[in-house]
Structure formats: structure tokens, C-alpha cells
mmCIF file with all atom_site columns, C-alpha atoms in Angstrom:
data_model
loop_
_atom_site.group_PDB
_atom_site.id
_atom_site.type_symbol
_atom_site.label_atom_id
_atom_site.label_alt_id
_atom_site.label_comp_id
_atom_site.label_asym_id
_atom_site.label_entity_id
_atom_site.label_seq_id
_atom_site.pdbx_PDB_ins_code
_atom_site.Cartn_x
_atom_site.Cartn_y
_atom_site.Cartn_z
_atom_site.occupancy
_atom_site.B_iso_or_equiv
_atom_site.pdbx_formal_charge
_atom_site.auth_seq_id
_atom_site.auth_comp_id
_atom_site.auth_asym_id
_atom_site.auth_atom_id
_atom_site.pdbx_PDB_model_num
ATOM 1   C CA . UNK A 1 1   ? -128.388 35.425 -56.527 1.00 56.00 ? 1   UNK A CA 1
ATOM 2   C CA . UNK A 1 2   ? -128.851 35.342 -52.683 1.00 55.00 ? 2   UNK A CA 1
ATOM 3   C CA . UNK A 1 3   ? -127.263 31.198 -52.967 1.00 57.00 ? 3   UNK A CA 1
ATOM 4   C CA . UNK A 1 4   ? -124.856 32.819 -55.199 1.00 55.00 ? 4   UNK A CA 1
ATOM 5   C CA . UNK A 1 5   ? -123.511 35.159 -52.641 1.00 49.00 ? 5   UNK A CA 1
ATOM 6   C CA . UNK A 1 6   ? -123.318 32.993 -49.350 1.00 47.00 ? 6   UNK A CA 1
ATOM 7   C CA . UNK A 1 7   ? -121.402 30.291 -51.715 1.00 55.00 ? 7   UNK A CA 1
ATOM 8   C CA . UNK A 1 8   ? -118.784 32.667 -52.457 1.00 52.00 ? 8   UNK A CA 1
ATOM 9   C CA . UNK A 1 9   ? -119.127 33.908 -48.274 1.00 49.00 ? 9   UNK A CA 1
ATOM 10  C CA . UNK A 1 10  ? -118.829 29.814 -47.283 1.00 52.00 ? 10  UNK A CA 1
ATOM 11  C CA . UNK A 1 11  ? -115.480 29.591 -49.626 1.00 56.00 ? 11  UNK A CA 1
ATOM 12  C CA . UNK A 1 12  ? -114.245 32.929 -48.410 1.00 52.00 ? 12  UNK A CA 1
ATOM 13  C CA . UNK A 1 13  ? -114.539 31.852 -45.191 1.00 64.00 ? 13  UNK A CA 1
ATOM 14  C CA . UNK A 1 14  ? -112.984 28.330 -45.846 1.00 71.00 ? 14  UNK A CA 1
ATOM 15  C CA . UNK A 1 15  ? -109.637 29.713 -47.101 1.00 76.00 ? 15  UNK A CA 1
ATOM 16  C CA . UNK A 1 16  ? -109.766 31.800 -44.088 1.00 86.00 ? 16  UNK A CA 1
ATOM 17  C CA . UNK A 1 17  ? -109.643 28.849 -41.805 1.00 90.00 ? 17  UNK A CA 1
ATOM 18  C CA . UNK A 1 18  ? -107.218 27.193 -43.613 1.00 91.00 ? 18  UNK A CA 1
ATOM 19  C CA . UNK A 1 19  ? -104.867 30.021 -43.966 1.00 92.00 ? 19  UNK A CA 1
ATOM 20  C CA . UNK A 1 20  ? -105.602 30.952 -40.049 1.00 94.00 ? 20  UNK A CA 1
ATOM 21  C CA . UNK A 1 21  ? -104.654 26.640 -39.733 1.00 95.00 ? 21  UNK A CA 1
ATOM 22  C CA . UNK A 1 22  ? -101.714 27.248 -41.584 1.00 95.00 ? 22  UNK A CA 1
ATOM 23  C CA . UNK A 1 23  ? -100.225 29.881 -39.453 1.00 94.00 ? 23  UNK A CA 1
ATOM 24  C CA . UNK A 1 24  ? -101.047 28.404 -36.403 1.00 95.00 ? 24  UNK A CA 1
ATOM 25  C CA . UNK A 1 25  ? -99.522  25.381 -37.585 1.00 95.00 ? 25  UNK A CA 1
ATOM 26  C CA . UNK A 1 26  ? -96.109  27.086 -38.640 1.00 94.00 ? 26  UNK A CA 1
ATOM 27  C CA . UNK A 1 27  ? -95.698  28.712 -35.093 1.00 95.00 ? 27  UNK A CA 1
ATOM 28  C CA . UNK A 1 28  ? -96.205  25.387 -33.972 1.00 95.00 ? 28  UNK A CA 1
ATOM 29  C CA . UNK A 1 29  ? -93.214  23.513 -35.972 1.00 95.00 ? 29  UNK A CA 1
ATOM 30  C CA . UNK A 1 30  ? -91.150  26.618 -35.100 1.00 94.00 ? 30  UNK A CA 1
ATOM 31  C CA . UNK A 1 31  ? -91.854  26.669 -31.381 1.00 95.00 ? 31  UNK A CA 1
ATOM 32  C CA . UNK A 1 32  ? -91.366  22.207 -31.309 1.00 95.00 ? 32  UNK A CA 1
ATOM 33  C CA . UNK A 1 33  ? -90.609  20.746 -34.243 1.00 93.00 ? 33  UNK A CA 1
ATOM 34  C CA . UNK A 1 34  ? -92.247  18.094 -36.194 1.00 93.00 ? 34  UNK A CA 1
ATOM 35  C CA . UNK A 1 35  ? -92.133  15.426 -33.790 1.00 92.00 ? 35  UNK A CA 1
ATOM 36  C CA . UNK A 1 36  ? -93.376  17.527 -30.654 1.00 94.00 ? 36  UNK A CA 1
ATOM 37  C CA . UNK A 1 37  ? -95.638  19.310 -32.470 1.00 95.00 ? 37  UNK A CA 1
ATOM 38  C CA . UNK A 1 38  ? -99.454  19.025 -31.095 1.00 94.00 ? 38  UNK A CA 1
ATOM 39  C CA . UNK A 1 39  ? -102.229 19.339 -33.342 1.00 95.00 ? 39  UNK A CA 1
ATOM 40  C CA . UNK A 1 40  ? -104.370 20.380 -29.895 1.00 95.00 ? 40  UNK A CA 1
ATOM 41  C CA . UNK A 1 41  ? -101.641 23.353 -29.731 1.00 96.00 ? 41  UNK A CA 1
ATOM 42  C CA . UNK A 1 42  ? -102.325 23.678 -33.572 1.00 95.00 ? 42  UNK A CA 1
ATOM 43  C CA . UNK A 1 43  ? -105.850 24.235 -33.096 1.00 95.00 ? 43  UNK A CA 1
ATOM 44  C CA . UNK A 1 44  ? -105.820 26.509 -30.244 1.00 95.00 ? 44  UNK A CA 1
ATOM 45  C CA . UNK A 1 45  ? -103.203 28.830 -32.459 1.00 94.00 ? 45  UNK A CA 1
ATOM 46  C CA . UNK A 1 46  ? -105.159 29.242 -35.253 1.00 94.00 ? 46  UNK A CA 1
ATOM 47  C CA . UNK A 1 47  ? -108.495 29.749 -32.837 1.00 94.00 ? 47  UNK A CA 1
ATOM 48  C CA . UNK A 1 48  ? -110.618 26.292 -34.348 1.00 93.00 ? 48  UNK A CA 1
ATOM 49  C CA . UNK A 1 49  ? -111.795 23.689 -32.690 1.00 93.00 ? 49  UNK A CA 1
ATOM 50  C CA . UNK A 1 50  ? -109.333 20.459 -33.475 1.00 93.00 ? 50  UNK A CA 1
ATOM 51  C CA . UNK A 1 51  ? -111.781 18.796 -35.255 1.00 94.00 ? 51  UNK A CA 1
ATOM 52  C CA . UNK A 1 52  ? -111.910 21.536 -37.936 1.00 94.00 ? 52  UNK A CA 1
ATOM 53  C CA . UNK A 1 53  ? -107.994 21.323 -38.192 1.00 94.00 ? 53  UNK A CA 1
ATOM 54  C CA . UNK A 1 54  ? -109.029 17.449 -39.179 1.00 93.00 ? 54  UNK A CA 1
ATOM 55  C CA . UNK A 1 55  ? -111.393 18.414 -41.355 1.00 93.00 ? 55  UNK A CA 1
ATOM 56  C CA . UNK A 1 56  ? -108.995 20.735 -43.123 1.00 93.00 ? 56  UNK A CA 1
ATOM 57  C CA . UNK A 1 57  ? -105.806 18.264 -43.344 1.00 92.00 ? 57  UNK A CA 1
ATOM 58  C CA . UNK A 1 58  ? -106.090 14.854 -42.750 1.00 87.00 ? 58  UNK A CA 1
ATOM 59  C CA . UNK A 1 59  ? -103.286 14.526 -40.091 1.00 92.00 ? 59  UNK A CA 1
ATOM 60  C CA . UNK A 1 60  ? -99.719  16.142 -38.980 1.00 94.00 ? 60  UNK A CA 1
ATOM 61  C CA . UNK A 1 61  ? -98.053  15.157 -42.023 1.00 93.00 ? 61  UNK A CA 1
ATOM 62  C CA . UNK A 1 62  ? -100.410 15.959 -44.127 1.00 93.00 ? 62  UNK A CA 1
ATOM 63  C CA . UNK A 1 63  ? -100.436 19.404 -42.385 1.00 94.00 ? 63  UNK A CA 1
ATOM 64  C CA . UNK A 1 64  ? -96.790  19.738 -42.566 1.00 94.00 ? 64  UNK A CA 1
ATOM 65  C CA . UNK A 1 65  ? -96.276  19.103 -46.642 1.00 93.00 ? 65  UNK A CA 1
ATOM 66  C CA . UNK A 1 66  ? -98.632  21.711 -47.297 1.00 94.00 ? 66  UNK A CA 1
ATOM 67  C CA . UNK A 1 67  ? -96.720  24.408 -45.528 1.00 93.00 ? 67  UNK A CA 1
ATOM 68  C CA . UNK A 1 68  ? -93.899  23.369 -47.425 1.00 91.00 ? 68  UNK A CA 1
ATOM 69  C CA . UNK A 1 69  ? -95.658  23.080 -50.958 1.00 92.00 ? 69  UNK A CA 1
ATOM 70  C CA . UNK A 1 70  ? -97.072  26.611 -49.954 1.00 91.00 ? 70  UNK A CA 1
ATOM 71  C CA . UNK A 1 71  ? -93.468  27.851 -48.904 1.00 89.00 ? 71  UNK A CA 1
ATOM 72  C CA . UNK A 1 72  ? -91.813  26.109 -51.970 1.00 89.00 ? 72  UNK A CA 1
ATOM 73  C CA . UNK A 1 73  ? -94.474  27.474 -54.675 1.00 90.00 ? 73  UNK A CA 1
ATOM 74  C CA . UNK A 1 74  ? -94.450  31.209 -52.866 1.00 90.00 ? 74  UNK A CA 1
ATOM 75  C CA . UNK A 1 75  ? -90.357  31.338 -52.685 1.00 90.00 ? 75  UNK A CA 1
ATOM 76  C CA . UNK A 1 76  ? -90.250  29.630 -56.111 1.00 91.00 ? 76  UNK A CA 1
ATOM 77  C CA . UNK A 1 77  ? -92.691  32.774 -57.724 1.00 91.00 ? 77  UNK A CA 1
ATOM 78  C CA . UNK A 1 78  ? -90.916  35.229 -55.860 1.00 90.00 ? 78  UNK A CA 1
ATOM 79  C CA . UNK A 1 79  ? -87.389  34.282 -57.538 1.00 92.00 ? 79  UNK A CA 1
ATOM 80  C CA . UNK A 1 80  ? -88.649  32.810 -60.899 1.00 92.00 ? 80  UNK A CA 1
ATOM 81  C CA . UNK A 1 81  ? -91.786  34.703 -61.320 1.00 88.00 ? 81  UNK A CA 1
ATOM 82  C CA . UNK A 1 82  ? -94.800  33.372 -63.133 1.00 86.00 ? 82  UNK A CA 1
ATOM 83  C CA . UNK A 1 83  ? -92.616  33.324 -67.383 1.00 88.00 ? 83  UNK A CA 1
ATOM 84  C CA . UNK A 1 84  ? -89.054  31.546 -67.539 1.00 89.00 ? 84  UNK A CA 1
ATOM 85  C CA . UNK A 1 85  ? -85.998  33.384 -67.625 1.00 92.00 ? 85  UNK A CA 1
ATOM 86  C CA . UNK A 1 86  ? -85.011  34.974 -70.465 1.00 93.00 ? 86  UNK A CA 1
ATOM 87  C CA . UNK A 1 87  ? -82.391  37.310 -71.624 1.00 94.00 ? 87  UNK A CA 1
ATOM 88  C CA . UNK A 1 88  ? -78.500  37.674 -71.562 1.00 95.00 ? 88  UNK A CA 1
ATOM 89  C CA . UNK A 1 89  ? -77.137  35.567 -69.264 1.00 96.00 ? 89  UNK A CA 1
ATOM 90  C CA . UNK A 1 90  ? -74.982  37.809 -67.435 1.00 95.00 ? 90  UNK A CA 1
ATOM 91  C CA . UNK A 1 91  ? -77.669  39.458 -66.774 1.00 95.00 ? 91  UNK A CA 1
ATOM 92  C CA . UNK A 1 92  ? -80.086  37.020 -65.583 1.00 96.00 ? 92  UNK A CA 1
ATOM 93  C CA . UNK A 1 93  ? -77.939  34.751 -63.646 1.00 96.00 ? 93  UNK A CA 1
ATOM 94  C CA . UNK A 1 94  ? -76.594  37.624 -61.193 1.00 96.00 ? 94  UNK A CA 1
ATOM 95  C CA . UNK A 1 95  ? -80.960  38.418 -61.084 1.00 96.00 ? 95  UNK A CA 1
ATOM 96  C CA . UNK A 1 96  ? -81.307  35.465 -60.359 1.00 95.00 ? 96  UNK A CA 1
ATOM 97  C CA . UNK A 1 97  ? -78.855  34.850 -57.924 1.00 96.00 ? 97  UNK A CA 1
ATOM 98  C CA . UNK A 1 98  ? -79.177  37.772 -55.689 1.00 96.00 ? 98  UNK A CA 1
ATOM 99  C CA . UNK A 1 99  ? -83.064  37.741 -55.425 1.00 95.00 ? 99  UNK A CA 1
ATOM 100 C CA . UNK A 1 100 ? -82.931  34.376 -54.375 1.00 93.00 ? 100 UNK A CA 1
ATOM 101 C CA . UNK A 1 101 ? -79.851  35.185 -51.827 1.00 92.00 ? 101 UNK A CA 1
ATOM 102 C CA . UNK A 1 102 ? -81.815  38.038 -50.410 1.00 91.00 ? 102 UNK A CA 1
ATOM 103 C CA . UNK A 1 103 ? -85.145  36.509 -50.095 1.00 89.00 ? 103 UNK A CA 1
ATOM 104 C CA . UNK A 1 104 ? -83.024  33.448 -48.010 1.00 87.00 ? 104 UNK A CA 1
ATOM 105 C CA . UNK A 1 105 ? -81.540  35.899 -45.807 1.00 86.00 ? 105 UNK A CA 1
ATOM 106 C CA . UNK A 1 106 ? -84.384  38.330 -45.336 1.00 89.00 ? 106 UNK A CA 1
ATOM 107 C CA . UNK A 1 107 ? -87.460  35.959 -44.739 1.00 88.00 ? 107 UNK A CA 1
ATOM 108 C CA . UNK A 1 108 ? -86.083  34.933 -41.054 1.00 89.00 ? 108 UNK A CA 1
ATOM 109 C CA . UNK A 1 109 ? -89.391  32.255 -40.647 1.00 89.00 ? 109 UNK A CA 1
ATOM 110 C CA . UNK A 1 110 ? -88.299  30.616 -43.850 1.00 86.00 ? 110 UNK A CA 1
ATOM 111 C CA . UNK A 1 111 ? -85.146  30.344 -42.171 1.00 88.00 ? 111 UNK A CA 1
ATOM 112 C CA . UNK A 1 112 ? -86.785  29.127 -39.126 1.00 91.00 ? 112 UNK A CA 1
ATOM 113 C CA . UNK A 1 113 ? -88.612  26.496 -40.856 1.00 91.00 ? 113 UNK A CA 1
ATOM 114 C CA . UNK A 1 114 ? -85.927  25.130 -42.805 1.00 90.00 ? 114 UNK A CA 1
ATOM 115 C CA . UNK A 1 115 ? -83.941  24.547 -39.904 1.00 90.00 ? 115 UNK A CA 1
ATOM 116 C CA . UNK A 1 116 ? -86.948  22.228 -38.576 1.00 92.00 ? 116 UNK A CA 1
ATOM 117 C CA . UNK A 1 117 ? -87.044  20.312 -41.760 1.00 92.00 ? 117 UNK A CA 1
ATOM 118 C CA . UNK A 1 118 ? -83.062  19.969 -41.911 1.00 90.00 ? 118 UNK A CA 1
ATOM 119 C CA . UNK A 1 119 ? -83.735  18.703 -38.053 1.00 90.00 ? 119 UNK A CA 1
ATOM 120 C CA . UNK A 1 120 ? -86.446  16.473 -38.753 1.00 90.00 ? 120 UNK A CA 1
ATOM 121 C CA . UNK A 1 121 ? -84.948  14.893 -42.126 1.00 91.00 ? 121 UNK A CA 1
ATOM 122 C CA . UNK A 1 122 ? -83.064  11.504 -40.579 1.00 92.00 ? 122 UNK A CA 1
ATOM 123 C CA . UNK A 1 123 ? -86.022  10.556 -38.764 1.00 92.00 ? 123 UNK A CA 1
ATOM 124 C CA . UNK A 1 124 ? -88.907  11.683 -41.288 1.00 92.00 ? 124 UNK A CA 1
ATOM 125 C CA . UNK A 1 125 ? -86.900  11.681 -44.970 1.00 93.00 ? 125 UNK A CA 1
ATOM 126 C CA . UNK A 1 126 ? -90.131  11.768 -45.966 1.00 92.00 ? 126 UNK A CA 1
ATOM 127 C CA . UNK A 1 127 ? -90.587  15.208 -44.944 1.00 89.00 ? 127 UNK A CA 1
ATOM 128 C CA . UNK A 1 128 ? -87.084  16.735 -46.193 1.00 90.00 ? 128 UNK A CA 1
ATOM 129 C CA . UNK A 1 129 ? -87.867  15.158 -49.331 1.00 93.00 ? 129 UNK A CA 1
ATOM 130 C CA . UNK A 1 130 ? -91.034  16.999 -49.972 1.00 92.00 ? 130 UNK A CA 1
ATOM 131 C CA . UNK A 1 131 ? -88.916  20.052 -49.987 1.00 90.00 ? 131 UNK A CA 1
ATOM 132 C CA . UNK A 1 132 ? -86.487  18.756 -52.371 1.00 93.00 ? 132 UNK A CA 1
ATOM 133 C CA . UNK A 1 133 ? -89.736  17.944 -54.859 1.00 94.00 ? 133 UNK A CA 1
ATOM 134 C CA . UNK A 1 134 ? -91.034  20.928 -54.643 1.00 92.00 ? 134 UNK A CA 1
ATOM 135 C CA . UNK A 1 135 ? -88.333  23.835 -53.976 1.00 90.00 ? 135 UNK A CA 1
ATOM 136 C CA . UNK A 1 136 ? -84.805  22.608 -55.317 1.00 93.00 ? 136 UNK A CA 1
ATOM 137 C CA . UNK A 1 137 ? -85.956  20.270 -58.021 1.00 95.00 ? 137 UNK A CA 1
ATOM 138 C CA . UNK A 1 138 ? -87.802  23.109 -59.923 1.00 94.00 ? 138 UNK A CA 1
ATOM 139 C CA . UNK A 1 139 ? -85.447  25.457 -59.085 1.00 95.00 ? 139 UNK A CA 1
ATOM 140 C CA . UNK A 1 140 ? -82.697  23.376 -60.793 1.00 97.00 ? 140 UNK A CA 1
ATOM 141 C CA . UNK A 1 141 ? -85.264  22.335 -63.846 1.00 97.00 ? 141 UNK A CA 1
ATOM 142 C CA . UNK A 1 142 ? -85.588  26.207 -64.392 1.00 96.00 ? 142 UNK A CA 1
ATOM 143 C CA . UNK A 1 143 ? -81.839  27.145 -64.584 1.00 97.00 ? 143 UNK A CA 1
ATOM 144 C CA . UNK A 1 144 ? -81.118  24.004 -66.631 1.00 98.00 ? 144 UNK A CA 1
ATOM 145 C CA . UNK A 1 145 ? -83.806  24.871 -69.388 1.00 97.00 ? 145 UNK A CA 1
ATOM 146 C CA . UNK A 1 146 ? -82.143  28.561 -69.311 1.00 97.00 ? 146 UNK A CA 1
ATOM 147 C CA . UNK A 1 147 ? -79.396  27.684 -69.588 1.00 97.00 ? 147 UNK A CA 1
ATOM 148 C CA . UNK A 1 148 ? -80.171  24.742 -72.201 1.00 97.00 ? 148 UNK A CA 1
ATOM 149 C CA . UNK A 1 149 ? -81.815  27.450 -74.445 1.00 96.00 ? 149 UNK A CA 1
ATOM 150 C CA . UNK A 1 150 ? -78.468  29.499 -74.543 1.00 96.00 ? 150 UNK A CA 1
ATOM 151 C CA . UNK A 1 151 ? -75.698  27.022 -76.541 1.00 95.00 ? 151 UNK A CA 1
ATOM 152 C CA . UNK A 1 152 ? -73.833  30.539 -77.157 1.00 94.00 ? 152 UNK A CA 1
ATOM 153 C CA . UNK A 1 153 ? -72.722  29.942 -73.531 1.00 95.00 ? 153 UNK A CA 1
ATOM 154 C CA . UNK A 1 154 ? -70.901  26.523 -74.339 1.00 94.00 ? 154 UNK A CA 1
ATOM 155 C CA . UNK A 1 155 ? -71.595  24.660 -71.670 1.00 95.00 ? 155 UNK A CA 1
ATOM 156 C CA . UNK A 1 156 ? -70.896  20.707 -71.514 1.00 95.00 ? 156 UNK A CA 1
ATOM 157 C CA . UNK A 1 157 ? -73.468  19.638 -68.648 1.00 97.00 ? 157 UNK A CA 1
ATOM 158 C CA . UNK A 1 158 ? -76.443  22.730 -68.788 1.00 97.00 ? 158 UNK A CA 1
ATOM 159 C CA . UNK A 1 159 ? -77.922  20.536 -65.630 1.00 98.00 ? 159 UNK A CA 1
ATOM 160 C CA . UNK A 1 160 ? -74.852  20.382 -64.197 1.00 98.00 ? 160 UNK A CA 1
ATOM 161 C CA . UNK A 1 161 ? -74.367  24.196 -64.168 1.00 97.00 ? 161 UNK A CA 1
ATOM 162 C CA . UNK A 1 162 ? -77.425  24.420 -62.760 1.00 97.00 ? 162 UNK A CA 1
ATOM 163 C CA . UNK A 1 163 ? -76.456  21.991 -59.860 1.00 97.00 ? 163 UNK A CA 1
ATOM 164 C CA . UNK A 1 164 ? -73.446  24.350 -59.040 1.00 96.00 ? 164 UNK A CA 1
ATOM 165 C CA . UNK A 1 165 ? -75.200  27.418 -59.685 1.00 96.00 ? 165 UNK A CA 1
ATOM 166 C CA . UNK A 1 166 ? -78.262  26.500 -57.003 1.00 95.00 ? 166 UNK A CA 1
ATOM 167 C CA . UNK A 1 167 ? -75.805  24.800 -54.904 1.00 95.00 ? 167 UNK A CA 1
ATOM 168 C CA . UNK A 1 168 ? -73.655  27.709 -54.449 1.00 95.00 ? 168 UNK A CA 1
ATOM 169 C CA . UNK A 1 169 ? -76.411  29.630 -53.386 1.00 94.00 ? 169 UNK A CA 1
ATOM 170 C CA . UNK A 1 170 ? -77.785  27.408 -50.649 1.00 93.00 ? 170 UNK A CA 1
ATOM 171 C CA . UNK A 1 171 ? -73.898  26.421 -49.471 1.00 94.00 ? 171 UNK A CA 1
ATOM 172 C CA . UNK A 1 172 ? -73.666  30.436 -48.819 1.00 94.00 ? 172 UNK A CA 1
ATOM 173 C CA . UNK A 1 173 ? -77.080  31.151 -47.131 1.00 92.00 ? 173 UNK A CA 1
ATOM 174 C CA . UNK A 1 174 ? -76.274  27.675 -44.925 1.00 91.00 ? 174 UNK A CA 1
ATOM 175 C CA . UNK A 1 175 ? -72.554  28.231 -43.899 1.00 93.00 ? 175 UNK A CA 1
ATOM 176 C CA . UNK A 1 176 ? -73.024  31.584 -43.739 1.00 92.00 ? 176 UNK A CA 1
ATOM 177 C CA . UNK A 1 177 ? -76.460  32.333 -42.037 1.00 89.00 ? 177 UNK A CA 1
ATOM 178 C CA . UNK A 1 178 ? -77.976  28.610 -40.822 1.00 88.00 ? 178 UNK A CA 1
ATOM 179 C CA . UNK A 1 179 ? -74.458  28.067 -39.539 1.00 90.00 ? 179 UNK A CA 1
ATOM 180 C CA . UNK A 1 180 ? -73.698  31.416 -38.399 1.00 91.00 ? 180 UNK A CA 1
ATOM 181 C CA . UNK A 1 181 ? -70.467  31.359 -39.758 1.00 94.00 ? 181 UNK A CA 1
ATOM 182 C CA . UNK A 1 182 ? -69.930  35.021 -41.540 1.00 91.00 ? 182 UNK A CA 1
ATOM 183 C CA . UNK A 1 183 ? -67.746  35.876 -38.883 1.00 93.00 ? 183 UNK A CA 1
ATOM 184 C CA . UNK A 1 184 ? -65.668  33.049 -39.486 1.00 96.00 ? 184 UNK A CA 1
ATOM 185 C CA . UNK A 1 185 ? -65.075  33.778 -43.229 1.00 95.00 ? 185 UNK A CA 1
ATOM 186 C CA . UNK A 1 186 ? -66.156  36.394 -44.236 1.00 94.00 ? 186 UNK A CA 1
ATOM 187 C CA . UNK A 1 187 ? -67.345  36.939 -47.955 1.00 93.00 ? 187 UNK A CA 1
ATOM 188 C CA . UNK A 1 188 ? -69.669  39.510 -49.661 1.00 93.00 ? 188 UNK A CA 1
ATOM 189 C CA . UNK A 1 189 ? -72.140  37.536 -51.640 1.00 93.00 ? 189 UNK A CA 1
ATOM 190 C CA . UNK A 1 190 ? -71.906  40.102 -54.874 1.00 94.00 ? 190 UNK A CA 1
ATOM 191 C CA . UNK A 1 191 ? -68.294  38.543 -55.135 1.00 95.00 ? 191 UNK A CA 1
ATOM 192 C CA . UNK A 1 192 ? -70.078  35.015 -54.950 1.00 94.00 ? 192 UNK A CA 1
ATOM 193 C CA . UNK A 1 193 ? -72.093  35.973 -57.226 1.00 95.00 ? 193 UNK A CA 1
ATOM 194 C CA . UNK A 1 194 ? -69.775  37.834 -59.839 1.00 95.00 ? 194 UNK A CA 1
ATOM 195 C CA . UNK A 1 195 ? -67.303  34.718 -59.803 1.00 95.00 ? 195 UNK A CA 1
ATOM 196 C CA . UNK A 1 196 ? -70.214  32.432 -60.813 1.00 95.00 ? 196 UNK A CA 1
ATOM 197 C CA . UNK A 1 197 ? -71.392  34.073 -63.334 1.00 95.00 ? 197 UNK A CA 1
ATOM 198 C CA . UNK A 1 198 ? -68.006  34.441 -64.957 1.00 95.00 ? 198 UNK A CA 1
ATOM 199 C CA . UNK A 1 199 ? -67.914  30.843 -64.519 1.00 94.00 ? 199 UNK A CA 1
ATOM 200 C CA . UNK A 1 200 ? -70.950  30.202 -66.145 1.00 95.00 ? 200 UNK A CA 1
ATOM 201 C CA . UNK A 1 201 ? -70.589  32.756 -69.378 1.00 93.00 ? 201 UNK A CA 1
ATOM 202 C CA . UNK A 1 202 ? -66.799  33.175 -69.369 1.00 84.00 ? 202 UNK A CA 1
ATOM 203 C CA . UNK A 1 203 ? -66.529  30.207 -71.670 1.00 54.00 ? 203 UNK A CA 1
ATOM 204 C CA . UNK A 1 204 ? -68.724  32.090 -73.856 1.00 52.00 ? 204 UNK A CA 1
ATOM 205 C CA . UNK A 1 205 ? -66.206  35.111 -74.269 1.00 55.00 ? 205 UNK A CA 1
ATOM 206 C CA . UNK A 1 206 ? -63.114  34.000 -74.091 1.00 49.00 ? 206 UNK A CA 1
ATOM 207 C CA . UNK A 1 207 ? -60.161  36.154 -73.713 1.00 50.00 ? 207 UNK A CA 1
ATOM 208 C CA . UNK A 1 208 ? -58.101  37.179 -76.992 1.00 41.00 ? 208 UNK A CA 1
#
């Protein structure tokens, strides 16, 4: 029972490091960016010795896709949830649309971050491409199996639709938050929002 016990202490305290790792290492991509990022500075954040940051991830990259996975797989529950979609469309897709819009705009460290990884992508693709795998690909794989499952909604290209329905969504949070351009023009996302789903389920009830 005793072995028991300080098994379940060692793996307690395991995840702690690693999650302590983890945040040290995200305030170290904010504060530098991949490239300058030091995995001595790493350490000291997260209050280990460097060679337990080794221990934990095998290098910087290594380091790096697990924040995103870990970003990707906690944005991705937060919007999807744990069961697929299901329901009338018009009123899923606007659910859909502005809990993802809101968590974007909200969550200023995811913000943060994906500004490092849209900084870092020409010289580590890599790296960009990790959050393509594991945020917008399943994203897009959701919407177009919703929207697959729903032929009431008479839609020539359900993958497509999910393309310009995701798309939509990040073109808004990057023009008008990354960018900084709601000043510029101007547009309530509700009427975003509104006009896509008409889009999407207007073919579905046409007007007499």
C-alpha cells in the first residue's frame, strides 16, 4: 500500500514538472521566439535544473510541438467539446462560430503564441505545420462530418463549406485582432456570423 502511494506521489509530482516546464517554456517563446528561445532561460522559468527540462522533452522542438498539441487539443475541446455536433444547423453553426470567435479573442496568450508560430513558419514550416495537424485540420474534419450528416442542407462540397466556414473565422480574428485592423473596418462579428450561416442553410430553405 505504502509503494502504492509514493507511485501515485512520484507521477503527481512528474506532471507537475512538466506542466511547471511547460509554462516556463511558453513565457519563453512569448518573451523571444522560437529561434532565440534558451532552454537555460526555460529551465530557470519553470524553477528545474536544465537537465530535468532534457529529461522531460528531448530538445527545443520537441518542447515547442507539445505546447502546441496541448494548445490545439485544449482550444479544440473547448469549441467542439468531447461528442460531435449535432442538431439544427442554424443552430449549431452560429454555436459554433461564436465560441470559437470568443475564445480567439479572449485568450490574449493564445494570441501571443500564434503570432510566434505565424513568425517562425518560413524558417521552421515544420513548426507552423504542427499547428495545422493538430488545430485546423480537425477543426475542418469536424464541420465537414456535420455538415456531411445533414444532406437536408444541400450542399455541393460539405468540406468545402467547412473550408469557408473555419476560414472566415480565422480571416476575422487575424485582420481584425492579429492585424489590429477593427478600426479600419469595422464589423460586428454576430453579422459575420449571421451571413454565414445563411450561407450555409439558406440553400436549405429557399425563398417562395
Amino acid at each position: 500500500m505504502a509503494r502504492i502511494k509514493a507511485s501515485e506521489a512520484e507521477r503527481e509530482s512528474s506532471v507537475d514538472k512538466s506542466e511547471k516546464i511547460l509554462q516556463g517554456a511558453m513565457q519563453e517563446f512569448l518573451a523571444h521566439g522560437y529561434a532565440g528561445a534558451s532552454m537555460d532561460r526555460v529551465a530557470s522559468r519553470a524553477g528545474v535544473s536544465k537537465a530535468t527540462v532534457y529529461s522531460y522533452f528531448q530538445d527545443k522542438e520537441g518542447l515547442f510541438k507539445t505546447l502546441v498539441e496541448q494548445m490545439a487539443a485544449k482550444r479544440f475541446q473547448s469549441v467542439f467539446g468531447k461528442q460531435p455536433p449535432e442538431g439544427d444547423a442554424s443552430v449549431v453553426l452560429p454555436k459554433l462560430a461564436r465560441t470559437a470567435l470568443a475564445q480567439m479573442i479572449e485568450d490574449k496568450e493564445h494570441r501571443a503564441f500564434m503570432r510566434v508560430i505565424f513568425g517562425e513558419s518560413g524558417r521552421f514550416p515544420e513548426l507552423a505545420q504542427v499547428c495545422v495537424r493538430c488545430l485546423a485540420k480537425p477543426a475542418i474534419e469536424t464541420v465537414t462530418q456535420y455538415l456531411t450528416a445533414h444532406p437536408e442542407l444541400n450542399l455541393p462540397d460539405p468540406e468545402a463549406t467547412a473550408w469557408i466556414l473555419i476560414g472566415t473565422l480565422i480571416s476575422f480574428m487575424n485582420i481584425q485582432e492579429m492585424l489590429q485592423g477593427k478600426e479600419i473596418i469595422p464589423i460586428e462579428s454576430d453579422r459575420l456570423i449571421e451571413s454565414l450561416t445563411y450561407l450555409i442553410t439558406g440553400a436549405a430553405n429557399p425563398k417562395s
